Amino acid sequence: MAMKRIWISILLTALLLILQTFPSAAQQRSWRPTVMSMRGMVASGHPLASEAGLRILKEGGNAIDAAIAAWLVQGQVEPGMTGLGADMYILIYLAKTKEVKFINGSGPAPMAATLDFYKSKGGMPLEGALSVEVPGAVDGALLALKRYGSKSLAQVMAPAIEIAEQGFPVSDTLAGELRSDREKLGKFPSTTKIWFRNGEPLKAGDVVVNRDLARTLRTIITGGSDAFYRGSIAKTTIDYLKSNGGIHTASDWANFRAHEDEPIAINYKGIDVYECPPNSQGHVMLQALNILEGFNLREMGHNSAPYLHVITEALKLSFADRNAYNGDPKFVPPIPMKELLSKKYAAARRALINPDRAIEGEPPPGDPRRMTSLNKQTYSAPQSAPVVVNAWDESRELGLTTYLAVVDKDRNMVSITSSILSVFGSGMVVDGAGYFLNNRMAYFSLDPKDPNVVAPGKRTRQTINPALAVKDGKPYIVFGTPGADTQPQTQLQFFLNVVEFRMGVQQALEVPAVISNSFRGSYYPQRVIGRLITPAMLPKDVQEGLAARGHKLDVRNSRGVGSVKAIMIHPLTNVLMGGVSPTGDSYVMGW
């Protein structure tokens, strides 16, 4: 009898765990299936990148090897988002030691990038040589492989070199991006040489061969980071920048090193959620989770007006703190990160959320050292819900970066966000080297009081912030997204869809999500737009409920939760479950 009671208890516990983790039968089925596998999984922004990572896993590589292989392919098939000229943040969960590691592969401004210089130019440019910072991704990727990979650099780079030499077909998504950025790209002959044909941007189905990039990759295999930052590739790049009016010098590149740092984390209802420390905005999502932990979100109901209201307000309060305190830690006063992520401070910020009124514009920042909020905010008057639905351009709003997630057979997890910032970055392909350069300088401020004001050798505040979570001491979920200031917003809503509303991974990525811009944005000149981007597919009564609370709605024909990709690990069976938002060329593969 006692044994029977034990077995009943075990079965009930297992059933409860399943119900807490997965959607009920009554929930709507997702458009795409949740991909499930046992041995390994890759979720990325393009099928060929996911296939490259999967190939490395099948050849015996670990998650770190596969992630870097996938990223190297992303730089070709998603050239508007990432590549050798990008920045990169990497979060790694090591299954053997149960440690989380963080690698910062973000580069600095050149030493000639003074405040007075850019003021004399009329601001921070969005394209061209003066928009380029030293790219940090290559050294970040090589550091990750050196410390945590298992394959040789030649093995990891093989899929990317194969694609560069043999070619790949332009997708509909990439063709649309090339067409939209025709004017910017057309200014640089080294760019049109690869990405135009007969004076026109490449079209869907055209094949791209990039032998210059293949040679660059082979040079990195033999020369490592030194070749890229201190050798022939650096010389080629710096000469190209100078010939186009740039201010980079050999020492700007030679002095750069990616580095490992401590990740930041909070515990949300028993789940340890990890993010990237400054100069990343990773704390924004964590602060918002702390604030929201004090509300009964399930009782409000998923995507109800009260729910979306508190989501939006928590994020606005967190972004206000980002703008007040976050910058390159080497240049700004000590950032009170411990205090910003404390539950006590979250309670002080939570107290400013009026359930019936939205805070007008960007809220004042709090004082985390004193655990207080400045009660100087104003609240919006009720608004009318708009009847016009505006167009939604995924590349403009959510492109701007790319993301990938990998989990291997040992359940190591890797989360990588990398970016050349705007679509196609500076617009410049390095002549003879074959890769796009970023326009990351466009994130700097020219306000001397701003912690993110431009300075020689300073790293700009980054919006890229890959995430992962651990539950009950086990790897739980790895997730992230492109999208500049939208990243912590859509990552947050995806996470809550899974944790609070028990959705399966793919369904959690397909439901609507809201995006606020009621805070100073990251792009120069850091304007406050003051709108809430609201999917037209949200019920009319929800839109009206948000407007009645004072939110100024910008209704768009958007779909899904940003461009989030995610892999979740079943807590009972250890099965991998992956999904991607229905955007661009995003794809997940497992084996």
Coordinates of C-alpha atoms in Angstrom, one line a residue:
M1 CA 0.0 0.0 0.0
A2 CA 2.8 2.4 0.9
M3 CA 4.6 1.6 -2.4
K4 CA 1.3 2.3 -4.3
R5 CA 1.0 5.7 -2.6
I6 CA 4.7 6.5 -3.5
W7 CA 4.0 5.7 -7.2
I8 CA 0.8 7.8 -7.2
S9 CA 2.8 10.7 -5.7
I10 CA 5.5 10.3 -8.4
L11 CA 2.9 10.2 -11.2
L12 CA 1.0 13.2 -9.9
T13 CA 4.3 15.2 -9.6
A14 CA 5.3 14.3 -13.1
L15 CA 1.9 15.3 -14.4
L16 CA 2.0 18.6 -12.6
L17 CA 5.4 19.3 -14.1
I18 CA 4.2 18.6 -17.6
L19 CA 1.2 20.8 -17.2
Q20 CA 3.4 23.6 -15.9
T21 CA 5.8 23.3 -18.7
F22 CA 3.6 22.7 -21.8
P23 CA 0.4 24.0 -23.3
S24 CA -2.9 22.5 -22.6
A25 CA -4.8 20.7 -25.4
A26 CA -7.2 23.7 -25.5
Q27 CA -4.5 26.1 -26.6
Q28 CA -4.3 27.0 -30.3
R29 CA -1.9 25.0 -32.4
S30 CA 1.1 26.9 -33.7
W31 CA 1.6 27.5 -37.4
R32 CA 5.0 26.0 -37.4
P33 CA 5.7 22.8 -35.5
T34 CA 8.0 22.8 -32.5
V35 CA 11.1 21.0 -33.7
M36 CA 12.1 18.1 -31.4
S37 CA 15.3 16.0 -31.3
M38 CA 17.7 14.2 -28.9
R39 CA 21.3 14.7 -30.1
G40 CA 21.6 18.4 -30.8
M41 CA 19.8 21.5 -32.2
V42 CA 20.6 24.8 -33.9
A43 CA 18.2 27.7 -34.2
S44 CA 19.4 30.7 -36.3
G45 CA 18.3 33.3 -38.8
H46 CA 18.9 31.2 -41.9
P47 CA 18.6 27.5 -42.8
L48 CA 22.1 27.3 -44.2
A49 CA 23.6 28.7 -41.0
S50 CA 21.6 26.1 -38.9
E51 CA 22.7 23.4 -41.2
A52 CA 26.3 24.4 -40.8
G53 CA 26.0 24.2 -37.0
L54 CA 24.3 20.9 -37.2
R55 CA 27.0 19.5 -39.5
I56 CA 29.6 20.4 -36.9
L57 CA 27.6 18.7 -34.2
K58 CA 27.2 15.5 -36.3
E59 CA 31.0 15.5 -36.8
G60 CA 31.5 15.4 -33.0
G61 CA 31.9 19.1 -32.3
N62 CA 30.3 20.7 -29.2
A63 CA 27.9 23.6 -29.0
I64 CA 30.6 26.2 -29.0
D65 CA 32.1 24.8 -32.2
A66 CA 28.7 24.6 -33.9
A67 CA 27.7 28.1 -32.8
I68 CA 30.8 29.7 -34.3
A69 CA 30.4 27.6 -37.5
A70 CA 26.8 28.8 -37.8
W71 CA 27.8 32.4 -37.2
L72 CA 30.5 32.3 -39.9
V73 CA 27.8 31.2 -42.4
Q74 CA 25.3 33.8 -41.1
G75 CA 27.9 36.4 -42.1
Q76 CA 27.4 35.4 -45.7
V77 CA 23.7 34.4 -45.9
E78 CA 22.7 37.2 -43.6
P79 CA 25.2 39.8 -44.7
G80 CA 23.0 42.7 -43.7
M81 CA 23.0 41.6 -40.1
T82 CA 26.4 40.2 -39.2
G83 CA 29.8 39.0 -40.4
L84 CA 33.5 39.6 -39.7
G85 CA 32.9 43.3 -39.4
A86 CA 30.4 42.9 -36.5
D87 CA 30.3 42.8 -32.7
M88 CA 29.3 39.8 -30.8
Y89 CA 28.2 38.7 -27.3
I90 CA 28.3 35.1 -26.3
L91 CA 26.6 33.3 -23.3
I92 CA 27.7 29.7 -22.7
Y93 CA 26.3 27.2 -20.3
L94 CA 28.8 24.4 -19.5
A95 CA 26.9 21.2 -18.6
K96 CA 29.9 19.5 -16.9
T97 CA 30.5 22.3 -14.4
K98 CA 27.1 24.0 -14.5
E99 CA 28.8 27.3 -15.0
V100 CA 27.6 30.2 -17.2
K101 CA 30.3 32.1 -19.1
F102 CA 30.1 35.4 -20.9
I103 CA 32.4 36.6 -23.7
N104 CA 32.4 40.3 -24.8
G105 CA 33.3 40.7 -28.4
S106 CA 32.4 44.3 -28.9
G107 CA 35.0 46.8 -30.2
P108 CA 35.9 50.4 -29.4
A109 CA 35.7 53.7 -31.2
P110 CA 38.9 54.7 -33.0
M111 CA 41.2 57.0 -30.9
A112 CA 40.5 59.9 -33.2
A113 CA 36.7 59.7 -32.4
T114 CA 36.5 62.7 -30.2
L115 CA 33.3 64.5 -29.2
D116 CA 34.5 67.7 -30.9
F117 CA 35.3 65.8 -34.1
Y118 CA 31.8 64.4 -34.5
K119 CA 30.1 67.6 -33.5
S120 CA 32.1 69.3 -36.3
K121 CA 30.6 66.6 -38.6
G122 CA 27.1 67.5 -37.5
G123 CA 26.4 64.3 -35.6
M124 CA 27.0 60.5 -35.7
P125 CA 26.7 59.2 -39.3
L126 CA 24.6 56.2 -40.2
E127 CA 26.9 55.1 -43.1
G128 CA 30.3 55.4 -44.5
A129 CA 33.8 55.2 -43.0
L130 CA 33.1 57.6 -40.0
S131 CA 30.3 55.3 -38.8
V132 CA 32.7 52.3 -38.3
E133 CA 34.1 51.1 -35.0
V134 CA 36.7 48.4 -34.5
P135 CA 34.7 45.1 -35.0
G136 CA 35.0 42.8 -32.1
A137 CA 33.3 39.6 -33.3
V138 CA 36.3 37.8 -34.8
D139 CA 38.3 38.0 -31.6
G140 CA 35.2 37.1 -29.5
A141 CA 34.6 34.0 -31.7
L142 CA 38.2 32.9 -31.6
L143 CA 38.4 33.4 -27.8
A144 CA 35.3 31.2 -27.3
L145 CA 36.7 28.4 -29.5
K146 CA 40.1 28.6 -27.8
R147 CA 38.7 28.3 -24.3
Y148 CA 35.6 26.1 -24.8
G149 CA 35.6 24.6 -28.2
S150 CA 36.8 21.1 -29.2
K151 CA 37.4 21.3 -33.0
S152 CA 40.2 23.0 -34.9
L153 CA 39.6 26.4 -36.4
A154 CA 39.9 24.9 -39.9
Q155 CA 37.2 22.4 -39.1
V156 CA 34.9 25.1 -37.7
M157 CA 35.5 27.4 -40.7
A158 CA 35.0 24.7 -43.4
P159 CA 31.3 25.2 -44.0
A160 CA 31.7 29.0 -44.4
I161 CA 34.7 28.6 -46.8
E162 CA 32.7 26.1 -48.8
I163 CA 29.8 28.5 -49.2
A164 CA 32.1 31.5 -50.0
E165 CA 33.9 29.5 -52.7
Q166 CA 31.0 27.6 -54.2
G167 CA 28.2 30.1 -53.6
F168 CA 24.7 30.2 -52.1
P169 CA 21.3 31.4 -53.5
V170 CA 20.0 34.8 -52.5
S171 CA 16.7 34.4 -50.5
D172 CA 13.6 36.5 -50.9
T173 CA 14.4 38.1 -47.6
L174 CA 17.9 39.1 -48.6
A175 CA 16.8 40.2 -52.0
G176 CA 14.3 42.6 -50.3
E177 CA 17.0 44.0 -48.0
L178 CA 19.3 44.6 -51.0
R179 CA 16.6 46.3 -52.9
S180 CA 15.6 48.5 -49.9
D181 CA 19.2 49.6 -49.3
R182 CA 20.1 50.0 -52.9
E183 CA 21.0 53.7 -52.5
K184 CA 23.4 53.2 -49.6
L185 CA 25.1 50.1 -51.1
G186 CA 25.4 51.7 -54.5
K187 CA 27.8 54.3 -53.1
F188 CA 30.6 51.8 -52.7
P189 CA 32.1 50.0 -55.7
S190 CA 33.6 47.3 -53.5
T191 CA 30.0 46.5 -52.3
T192 CA 28.3 46.5 -55.7
K193 CA 31.1 44.3 -57.1
I194 CA 29.7 41.4 -55.0
W195 CA 26.1 42.3 -54.3
F196 CA 25.0 43.9 -57.6
R197 CA 24.8 42.5 -61.1
N198 CA 24.5 44.7 -64.2
G199 CA 23.9 47.7 -62.0
E200 CA 21.1 46.2 -60.0
P201 CA 20.9 44.5 -56.6
L202 CA 21.0 40.8 -56.7
K203 CA 17.6 39.1 -56.9
A204 CA 16.1 36.0 -55.2
G205 CA 17.7 33.0 -56.8
D206 CA 20.9 34.7 -57.9
V207 CA 24.0 32.9 -56.6
V208 CA 26.6 34.8 -54.6
V209 CA 30.3 33.7 -54.8
N210 CA 32.7 35.6 -52.5
R211 CA 36.2 34.5 -53.1
D212 CA 37.7 37.5 -51.4
L213 CA 35.9 36.4 -48.2
A214 CA 37.1 32.8 -48.7
R215 CA 40.7 34.1 -48.8
T216 CA 40.1 36.2 -45.7
L217 CA 38.8 33.2 -43.8
R218 CA 41.7 31.0 -44.8
T219 CA 44.1 33.8 -43.7
I220 CA 42.4 33.7 -40.2
I221 CA 42.9 30.0 -40.1
T222 CA 46.6 30.4 -40.5
G223 CA 47.1 33.6 -38.6
G224 CA 44.3 33.8 -36.1
S225 CA 43.3 37.1 -34.4
D226 CA 46.7 38.5 -35.2
A227 CA 46.0 38.2 -39.0
F228 CA 42.7 40.1 -38.6
Y229 CA 43.7 42.8 -36.1
R230 CA 47.4 43.1 -36.5
G231 CA 48.3 41.6 -39.9
S232 CA 47.4 41.6 -43.5
I233 CA 43.6 41.8 -43.1
A234 CA 43.9 44.7 -40.7
K235 CA 46.1 46.6 -43.2
T236 CA 43.7 45.9 -46.0
T237 CA 40.8 47.2 -44.0
I238 CA 42.4 50.3 -42.5
D239 CA 43.8 51.3 -45.9
Y240 CA 40.3 50.9 -47.4
L241 CA 38.7 53.0 -44.6
K242 CA 41.4 55.7 -45.0
S243 CA 40.8 55.8 -48.7
N244 CA 37.1 56.5 -47.9
G245 CA 37.7 59.3 -45.4
G246 CA 38.0 57.1 -42.3
I247 CA 40.0 57.8 -39.1
H248 CA 41.1 54.3 -38.0
T249 CA 44.7 53.6 -37.4
A250 CA 46.7 50.4 -37.1
S251 CA 47.0 50.8 -33.3
D252 CA 43.2 51.1 -33.0
W253 CA 42.9 47.5 -34.3
A254 CA 46.1 46.1 -32.8
N255 CA 45.2 47.1 -29.3
F256 CA 41.8 45.4 -29.3
R257 CA 41.2 42.2 -27.3
A258 CA 37.9 40.5 -26.6
H259 CA 37.5 39.4 -23.0
E260 CA 35.6 37.2 -20.7
D261 CA 33.4 38.8 -18.0
E262 CA 30.9 37.7 -15.3
P263 CA 27.3 37.4 -16.6
I264 CA 24.5 39.0 -14.7
A265 CA 21.5 37.1 -13.4
I266 CA 18.3 37.2 -11.4
N267 CA 16.0 34.5 -10.1
Y268 CA 12.5 34.7 -11.4
K269 CA 10.1 32.3 -9.5
G270 CA 12.8 29.7 -9.2
I271 CA 14.4 30.1 -12.6
D272 CA 17.9 31.6 -12.9
V273 CA 17.9 34.0 -15.9
Y274 CA 21.3 35.0 -17.2
E275 CA 22.1 38.0 -19.3
C276 CA 25.1 40.1 -20.5
P277 CA 26.7 42.8 -18.4
P278 CA 27.4 46.4 -19.5
N279 CA 28.3 47.6 -22.0
S280 CA 25.2 45.5 -22.9
Q281 CA 21.7 46.4 -22.1
G282 CA 21.1 42.9 -20.7
H283 CA 20.0 44.2 -17.4
V284 CA 16.8 45.8 -18.9
M285 CA 15.1 42.5 -19.3
L286 CA 16.2 41.3 -15.9
Q287 CA 15.0 44.5 -14.2
A288 CA 11.6 44.2 -15.9
L289 CA 11.3 40.6 -14.8
N290 CA 12.0 41.7 -11.2
I291 CA 9.3 44.4 -11.4
L292 CA 6.8 42.1 -13.0
E293 CA 7.4 39.3 -10.4
G294 CA 5.2 41.4 -8.0
F295 CA 2.1 41.2 -10.2
N296 CA -0.2 38.3 -10.7
L297 CA 0.3 38.1 -14.5
R298 CA -1.7 34.9 -14.9
E299 CA -4.7 36.4 -13.3
M300 CA -4.5 39.4 -15.6
G301 CA -4.7 37.0 -18.6
H302 CA -2.3 36.6 -21.5
N303 CA -2.2 39.7 -23.8
S304 CA -5.0 41.4 -22.0
A305 CA -4.9 45.2 -21.7
P306 CA -3.9 45.1 -18.0
Y307 CA -1.1 42.6 -18.8
L308 CA 0.3 44.4 -21.7
H309 CA 0.1 47.7 -19.8
V310 CA 2.3 46.5 -16.9
I311 CA 4.7 44.8 -19.3
T312 CA 5.1 48.1 -21.1
E313 CA 5.5 50.2 -17.9
A314 CA 8.0 47.8 -16.4
L315 CA 10.1 48.0 -19.6
K316 CA 9.9 51.8 -19.7
L317 CA 11.2 52.1 -16.2
S318 CA 14.0 49.7 -16.9
F319 CA 15.1 51.5 -20.1
A320 CA 15.1 54.8 -18.2
D321 CA 17.7 53.3 -15.8
R322 CA 19.7 52.0 -18.8
N323 CA 19.9 55.5 -20.2
A324 CA 20.9 57.0 -16.9
Y325 CA 23.6 54.5 -15.8
N326 CA 24.8 52.2 -18.6
G327 CA 27.9 52.8 -20.6
D328 CA 31.3 51.4 -21.1
P329 CA 32.4 50.4 -17.6
K330 CA 35.9 51.6 -18.3
F331 CA 34.7 55.1 -18.9
V332 CA 31.6 55.7 -16.7
P333 CA 31.2 55.9 -12.9
P334 CA 30.8 52.5 -11.3
I335 CA 27.4 51.1 -12.5
P336 CA 25.3 50.0 -9.5
M337 CA 24.3 46.7 -11.2
K338 CA 23.8 44.8 -7.9
E339 CA 21.4 47.4 -6.8
L340 CA 19.6 47.7 -10.2
L341 CA 18.9 44.0 -10.1
S342 CA 17.8 43.8 -6.4
K343 CA 14.3 42.9 -5.5
K344 CA 14.1 45.9 -3.1
Y345 CA 14.8 48.3 -5.9
A346 CA 12.3 46.5 -8.2
A347 CA 9.6 47.1 -5.5
A348 CA 10.4 50.8 -5.6
R349 CA 10.1 51.0 -9.3
R350 CA 7.0 48.9 -9.3
A351 CA 5.3 51.4 -7.1
L352 CA 5.3 53.9 -9.9
I353 CA 3.1 51.7 -12.1
N354 CA -0.5 53.0 -12.1
P355 CA -2.8 50.2 -13.3
D356 CA -5.0 52.7 -15.0
R357 CA -2.6 55.2 -16.5
A358 CA 0.6 55.0 -18.6
I359 CA 3.6 57.1 -17.7
E360 CA 4.0 59.9 -20.2
G361 CA 7.1 59.5 -22.4
E362 CA 10.3 58.3 -20.7
P363 CA 10.0 58.0 -16.9
P364 CA 12.7 59.5 -14.7
P365 CA 15.4 57.1 -13.7
G366 CA 15.5 55.7 -10.2
D367 CA 18.2 55.9 -7.5
P368 CA 19.3 52.3 -7.0
R369 CA 21.9 53.2 -4.4
R370 CA 19.2 54.6 -2.2
M371 CA 16.6 52.0 -3.3
T372 CA 14.2 54.8 -4.3
S373 CA 12.3 56.1 -7.3
L374 CA 12.0 59.7 -8.1
N375 CA 8.3 60.4 -8.0
K376 CA 8.4 63.0 -10.8
Q377 CA 6.7 61.2 -13.6
T378 CA 3.5 62.4 -15.2
Y379 CA 0.7 60.1 -16.5
S380 CA -0.9 60.2 -19.9
A381 CA -4.5 61.2 -20.5
P382 CA -6.7 58.6 -22.2
Q383 CA -6.3 58.2 -25.9
S384 CA -8.4 56.9 -28.8
A385 CA -7.4 53.7 -30.5
P386 CA -6.3 54.4 -34.1
V387 CA -8.3 52.9 -37.0
V388 CA -5.3 53.1 -39.4
V389 CA -3.0 50.0 -39.6
N390 CA 0.5 51.0 -40.6
A391 CA 2.9 48.8 -42.6
W392 CA 5.5 46.7 -40.7
D393 CA 9.0 46.3 -42.2
E394 CA 10.7 43.4 -40.5
S395 CA 14.1 44.3 -41.8
R396 CA 13.9 47.9 -40.6
E397 CA 12.4 47.1 -37.2
L398 CA 13.7 43.7 -36.3
G399 CA 16.7 43.1 -38.7
L400 CA 19.5 45.2 -37.4
T401 CA 21.3 42.1 -36.0
T402 CA 21.0 38.4 -35.9
Y403 CA 20.9 35.6 -33.3
L404 CA 21.6 31.9 -32.9
A405 CA 21.2 29.3 -30.3
V406 CA 22.8 25.8 -30.0
V407 CA 22.4 22.9 -27.6
D408 CA 24.5 19.8 -28.0
K409 CA 24.3 16.1 -26.8
D410 CA 25.8 16.9 -23.5
R411 CA 23.4 19.9 -23.0
N412 CA 25.9 22.6 -23.3
M413 CA 24.0 25.7 -24.4
V414 CA 25.3 28.6 -26.4
S415 CA 23.5 31.9 -27.0
I416 CA 25.0 34.4 -29.5
T417 CA 23.8 37.8 -30.7
S418 CA 26.0 39.5 -33.3
S419 CA 25.5 42.6 -35.3
I420 CA 26.8 45.2 -37.8
L421 CA 24.0 47.4 -36.4
S422 CA 21.9 48.8 -39.2
V423 CA 21.0 46.6 -42.2
F424 CA 24.3 46.2 -44.1
G425 CA 26.0 48.4 -41.4
S426 CA 28.1 51.2 -43.0
G427 CA 27.2 49.9 -46.5
M428 CA 30.9 49.2 -47.1
V429 CA 32.4 45.9 -48.1
V430 CA 36.2 45.9 -47.5
D431 CA 37.7 45.8 -51.0
G432 CA 39.8 42.6 -51.3
A433 CA 38.6 41.2 -48.0
G434 CA 34.9 40.6 -48.9
Y435 CA 33.1 41.5 -45.6
F436 CA 30.8 44.3 -44.5
L437 CA 31.8 46.9 -41.9
N438 CA 29.5 47.9 -39.1
N439 CA 28.1 51.4 -38.4
R440 CA 28.1 51.0 -34.6
M441 CA 29.3 54.5 -34.1
A442 CA 25.7 55.6 -34.7
Y443 CA 24.8 54.4 -31.2
F444 CA 27.0 57.0 -29.5
S445 CA 25.5 60.2 -28.0
L446 CA 27.0 63.7 -28.3
D447 CA 25.6 64.8 -25.0
P448 CA 28.5 65.2 -22.5
K449 CA 26.2 64.2 -19.6
D450 CA 25.2 61.0 -21.2
P451 CA 27.1 57.9 -20.0
N452 CA 27.1 56.8 -23.6
V453 CA 28.8 59.9 -25.0
V454 CA 31.4 59.2 -27.6
A455 CA 35.1 59.1 -26.6
P456 CA 38.3 57.8 -28.1
G457 CA 38.7 54.1 -27.4
K458 CA 35.3 53.8 -25.8
R459 CA 32.8 51.0 -26.5
T460 CA 29.3 52.1 -27.2
R461 CA 26.4 50.8 -25.2
Q462 CA 25.2 47.7 -27.0
T463 CA 21.7 46.6 -27.5
I464 CA 22.7 43.0 -28.2
N465 CA 21.8 40.8 -25.2
P466 CA 21.5 37.0 -25.7
A467 CA 20.0 35.2 -22.8
L468 CA 19.7 31.7 -21.3
A469 CA 18.0 30.2 -18.2
V470 CA 18.7 27.4 -15.7
K471 CA 15.9 25.7 -13.7
D472 CA 16.4 23.4 -10.7
G473 CA 20.1 23.3 -11.5
K474 CA 19.5 22.0 -15.0
P475 CA 19.8 23.7 -18.4
Y476 CA 16.3 25.0 -19.2
I477 CA 16.1 27.4 -22.2
V478 CA 18.4 29.4 -24.4
F479 CA 16.9 32.4 -26.4
G480 CA 17.5 35.7 -28.0
T481 CA 16.6 38.0 -30.9
P482 CA 17.7 40.8 -33.2
G483 CA 16.0 44.1 -33.1
A484 CA 18.0 46.9 -31.4
D485 CA 15.9 48.4 -28.5
T486 CA 13.1 45.8 -29.2
Q487 CA 15.4 42.9 -28.0
P488 CA 14.7 42.9 -24.2
Q489 CA 11.1 43.6 -24.9
T490 CA 10.4 40.6 -27.2
Q491 CA 12.7 38.3 -25.2
L492 CA 10.8 39.2 -22.1
Q493 CA 7.4 38.5 -23.6
F494 CA 8.6 35.2 -25.1
F495 CA 10.0 34.1 -21.7
L496 CA 6.7 35.0 -19.9
N497 CA 4.7 33.1 -22.6
V498 CA 6.6 30.0 -21.6
V499 CA 7.0 30.4 -17.9
E500 CA 3.7 32.1 -16.9
F501 CA 1.3 30.9 -19.6
R502 CA 2.8 27.4 -20.2
M503 CA 3.0 27.7 -23.9
G504 CA 5.1 25.4 -26.0
V505 CA 8.2 27.0 -27.6
Q506 CA 6.8 27.6 -31.1
Q507 CA 3.4 28.9 -29.9
A508 CA 5.2 31.2 -27.5
L509 CA 6.9 32.8 -30.5
E510 CA 3.9 33.2 -32.8
V511 CA 1.5 35.1 -30.5
P512 CA 1.4 38.9 -30.8
A513 CA 3.8 41.1 -28.8
V514 CA 3.9 44.9 -28.1
I515 CA 7.0 47.1 -28.5
S516 CA 7.4 50.5 -26.7
N517 CA 9.6 53.4 -27.8
S518 CA 8.7 55.6 -24.8
F519 CA 12.3 56.1 -23.9
R520 CA 15.4 57.6 -25.5
G521 CA 16.3 55.2 -28.3
S522 CA 19.8 54.0 -29.0
Y523 CA 20.3 55.5 -32.4
Y524 CA 21.7 59.1 -32.5
P525 CA 20.2 61.6 -31.7
Q526 CA 18.5 59.3 -29.1
R527 CA 14.9 60.6 -29.5
V528 CA 11.9 59.6 -27.4
I529 CA 9.2 58.7 -29.9
G530 CA 6.6 57.9 -27.3
R531 CA 4.5 55.2 -29.0
L532 CA 3.4 51.7 -28.3
I533 CA 3.7 49.5 -31.4
T534 CA 0.7 47.3 -31.3
P535 CA -0.1 44.3 -33.5
A536 CA -3.3 44.8 -35.5
M537 CA -4.1 41.1 -34.7
L538 CA -4.7 42.0 -31.0
P539 CA -8.4 42.1 -30.3
K540 CA -10.0 45.6 -30.6
D541 CA -11.1 45.7 -27.0
V542 CA -7.4 45.1 -26.0
Q543 CA -6.3 48.0 -28.2
E544 CA -9.0 50.2 -26.8
G545 CA -8.0 49.2 -23.2
L546 CA -4.4 50.2 -23.8
A547 CA -5.4 53.5 -25.4
A548 CA -7.8 54.2 -22.5
R549 CA -4.8 53.9 -20.2
G550 CA -3.0 56.6 -22.1
H551 CA -0.8 54.6 -24.4
K552 CA -0.4 56.2 -27.8
L553 CA -0.8 53.3 -30.1
D554 CA 1.0 52.7 -33.4
V555 CA -1.0 49.8 -34.9
R556 CA 1.1 47.7 -37.3
N557 CA 0.5 44.5 -39.3
S558 CA 3.2 42.8 -37.3
R559 CA 3.3 39.1 -36.3
G560 CA 5.0 37.0 -33.8
V561 CA 7.3 37.8 -30.9
G562 CA 10.0 39.9 -32.5
S563 CA 12.4 37.6 -34.3
V564 CA 13.2 35.4 -31.2
K565 CA 14.8 32.0 -31.6
A566 CA 14.8 29.5 -28.7
I567 CA 15.7 26.0 -27.7
M568 CA 14.1 24.5 -24.6
I569 CA 15.1 21.3 -22.8
H570 CA 12.3 19.0 -21.6
P571 CA 12.7 18.7 -17.8
L572 CA 11.7 15.0 -17.7
T573 CA 12.9 13.4 -21.0
N574 CA 15.8 15.8 -21.8
V575 CA 14.3 16.2 -25.3
L576 CA 15.3 19.4 -27.2
M577 CA 12.4 21.5 -28.4
G578 CA 13.2 24.4 -30.7
G579 CA 11.3 27.2 -32.4
V580 CA 11.7 30.5 -34.3
S581 CA 9.4 33.5 -34.7
P582 CA 7.8 33.7 -38.2
T583 CA 10.2 36.3 -39.5
G584 CA 12.7 36.4 -42.3
D585 CA 14.6 33.2 -43.0
S586 CA 14.7 32.0 -39.4
Y587 CA 15.0 28.2 -39.1
V588 CA 15.6 25.5 -36.5
M589 CA 17.2 22.1 -37.1
G590 CA 17.8 19.1 -34.9
W591 CA 19.1 15.6 -35.0

